[in-house]
């Protein structure tokens, strides 16, 4: 399996399920800089560039519509929490865990 750079540098078009040619280099955006996000639970969370690139994909953005607390928001209107926010917190904790293991 190639690296992200191999995928970006590849200019050979591939055929998708519709029979149309597609270029993988056009689909992968260049890596952005790290980004700080304000999380309700963890405060300011700094995300590395690769994670920011994953966060900016349409597939990941769909997690904003998946609620974490089901119908609890109808009883407590302030109780809004979705899978997108949850995933950012999990990514932050995974980074803390990895830094702890390396130390």
mmCIF file of C-alpha atoms in Angstrom:
data_model
loop_
_atom_site.group_PDB
_atom_site.id
_atom_site.type_symbol
_atom_site.label_atom_id
_atom_site.label_comp_id
_atom_site.label_asym_id
_atom_site.label_seq_id
_atom_site.Cartn_x
_atom_site.Cartn_y
_atom_site.Cartn_z
ATOM 1 C CA UNK A 1 0.000 0.000 0.000
ATOM 2 C CA UNK A 2 1.377 3.407 -0.973
ATOM 3 C CA UNK A 3 1.743 6.481 1.118
ATOM 4 C CA UNK A 4 -0.351 9.618 0.836
ATOM 5 C CA UNK A 5 2.438 11.231 -1.212
ATOM 6 C CA UNK A 6 2.334 8.331 -3.687
ATOM 7 C CA UNK A 7 -1.395 8.841 -4.067
ATOM 8 C CA UNK A 8 -1.039 12.588 -4.576
ATOM 9 C CA UNK A 9 1.832 12.195 -7.040
ATOM 10 C CA UNK A 10 0.034 9.552 -9.070
ATOM 11 C CA UNK A 11 -1.290 11.014 -12.298
ATOM 12 C CA UNK A 12 -2.552 7.815 -13.883
ATOM 13 C CA UNK A 13 -6.319 8.023 -14.312
ATOM 14 C CA UNK A 14 -8.328 5.126 -12.947
ATOM 15 C CA UNK A 15 -11.746 3.983 -14.030
ATOM 16 C CA UNK A 16 -14.562 4.337 -11.489
ATOM 17 C CA UNK A 17 -17.756 2.285 -11.307
ATOM 18 C CA UNK A 18 -19.463 4.596 -13.844
ATOM 19 C CA UNK A 19 -16.789 3.858 -16.450
ATOM 20 C CA UNK A 20 -15.440 7.410 -16.265
ATOM 21 C CA UNK A 21 -11.761 8.165 -15.799
ATOM 22 C CA UNK A 22 -10.773 9.768 -12.524
ATOM 23 C CA UNK A 23 -7.464 11.033 -11.251
ATOM 24 C CA UNK A 24 -6.726 10.231 -7.572
ATOM 25 C CA UNK A 25 -4.463 13.290 -7.368
ATOM 26 C CA UNK A 26 -7.491 15.521 -7.953
ATOM 27 C CA UNK A 27 -9.432 13.914 -5.082
ATOM 28 C CA UNK A 28 -6.816 14.241 -2.340
ATOM 29 C CA UNK A 29 -6.412 17.841 -1.190
ATOM 30 C CA UNK A 30 -2.962 19.001 -0.112
ATOM 31 C CA UNK A 31 -2.363 18.717 3.615
ATOM 32 C CA UNK A 32 -3.447 21.772 5.526
ATOM 33 C CA UNK A 33 -1.672 23.200 8.533
ATOM 34 C CA UNK A 34 -2.574 22.046 12.018
ATOM 35 C CA UNK A 35 -5.800 23.475 13.380
ATOM 36 C CA UNK A 36 -7.028 24.295 16.868
ATOM 37 C CA UNK A 37 -10.637 23.448 17.628
ATOM 38 C CA UNK A 38 -12.631 24.365 20.717
ATOM 39 C CA UNK A 39 -14.105 21.183 22.163
ATOM 40 C CA UNK A 40 -16.849 21.273 24.807
ATOM 41 C CA UNK A 41 -15.188 18.621 26.943
ATOM 42 C CA UNK A 42 -11.445 18.990 26.307
ATOM 43 C CA UNK A 43 -11.181 22.731 25.646
ATOM 44 C CA UNK A 44 -8.744 23.750 22.918
ATOM 45 C CA UNK A 45 -7.685 20.718 20.870
ATOM 46 C CA UNK A 46 -4.849 21.017 18.319
ATOM 47 C CA UNK A 47 -5.179 18.622 15.398
ATOM 48 C CA UNK A 48 -2.240 17.600 13.153
ATOM 49 C CA UNK A 49 -2.384 18.272 9.375
ATOM 50 C CA UNK A 50 -3.253 14.695 8.386
ATOM 51 C CA UNK A 51 -6.189 14.643 10.782
ATOM 52 C CA UNK A 52 -7.356 18.037 9.486
ATOM 53 C CA UNK A 53 -7.357 16.579 5.960
ATOM 54 C CA UNK A 54 -9.528 13.677 7.153
ATOM 55 C CA UNK A 55 -11.827 16.073 9.016
ATOM 56 C CA UNK A 56 -12.410 18.097 5.847
ATOM 57 C CA UNK A 57 -13.729 15.153 3.830
ATOM 58 C CA UNK A 58 -17.460 15.055 3.052
ATOM 59 C CA UNK A 59 -17.725 11.587 4.585
ATOM 60 C CA UNK A 60 -16.417 12.817 7.928
ATOM 61 C CA UNK A 61 -18.570 15.954 7.816
ATOM 62 C CA UNK A 62 -21.669 13.727 7.590
ATOM 63 C CA UNK A 63 -21.032 12.782 11.226
ATOM 64 C CA UNK A 64 -22.405 16.222 12.178
ATOM 65 C CA UNK A 65 -25.920 14.916 11.476
ATOM 66 C CA UNK A 66 -25.609 11.739 13.574
ATOM 67 C CA UNK A 67 -26.681 12.516 17.129
ATOM 68 C CA UNK A 68 -25.011 10.871 20.091
ATOM 69 C CA UNK A 69 -27.740 11.377 22.687
ATOM 70 C CA UNK A 70 -30.786 10.212 20.702
ATOM 71 C CA UNK A 71 -33.938 11.970 21.953
ATOM 72 C CA UNK A 72 -32.416 13.402 25.123
ATOM 73 C CA UNK A 73 -32.104 16.773 23.386
ATOM 74 C CA UNK A 74 -35.903 17.082 23.479
ATOM 75 C CA UNK A 75 -35.914 16.854 27.283
ATOM 76 C CA UNK A 76 -32.728 18.883 27.779
ATOM 77 C CA UNK A 77 -32.342 21.329 24.862
ATOM 78 C CA UNK A 78 -28.747 22.089 25.826
ATOM 79 C CA UNK A 79 -27.792 18.418 25.552
ATOM 80 C CA UNK A 80 -26.640 18.383 21.948
ATOM 81 C CA UNK A 81 -23.746 16.118 21.076
ATOM 82 C CA UNK A 82 -23.023 14.445 17.777
ATOM 83 C CA UNK A 83 -20.594 11.874 16.375
ATOM 84 C CA UNK A 84 -18.475 14.629 14.795
ATOM 85 C CA UNK A 85 -17.733 16.220 18.179
ATOM 86 C CA UNK A 86 -17.239 12.777 19.711
ATOM 87 C CA UNK A 87 -14.706 11.833 17.022
ATOM 88 C CA UNK A 88 -12.679 14.994 17.635
ATOM 89 C CA UNK A 89 -12.523 14.151 21.343
ATOM 90 C CA UNK A 90 -11.502 10.569 20.582
ATOM 91 C CA UNK A 91 -8.749 11.806 18.243
ATOM 92 C CA UNK A 92 -7.502 14.132 20.983
ATOM 93 C CA UNK A 93 -7.426 11.323 23.547
ATOM 94 C CA UNK A 94 -5.660 9.010 21.085
ATOM 95 C CA UNK A 95 -2.972 11.668 20.637
ATOM 96 C CA UNK A 96 -2.596 12.042 24.410
ATOM 97 C CA UNK A 97 -2.331 8.263 24.729
ATOM 98 C CA UNK A 98 0.362 8.022 22.026
ATOM 99 C CA UNK A 99 2.378 10.887 23.552
ATOM 100 C CA UNK A 100 2.167 9.151 26.938
ATOM 101 C CA UNK A 101 3.398 5.859 25.448
ATOM 102 C CA UNK A 102 6.344 7.591 23.769
ATOM 103 C CA UNK A 103 7.445 9.260 26.996
#
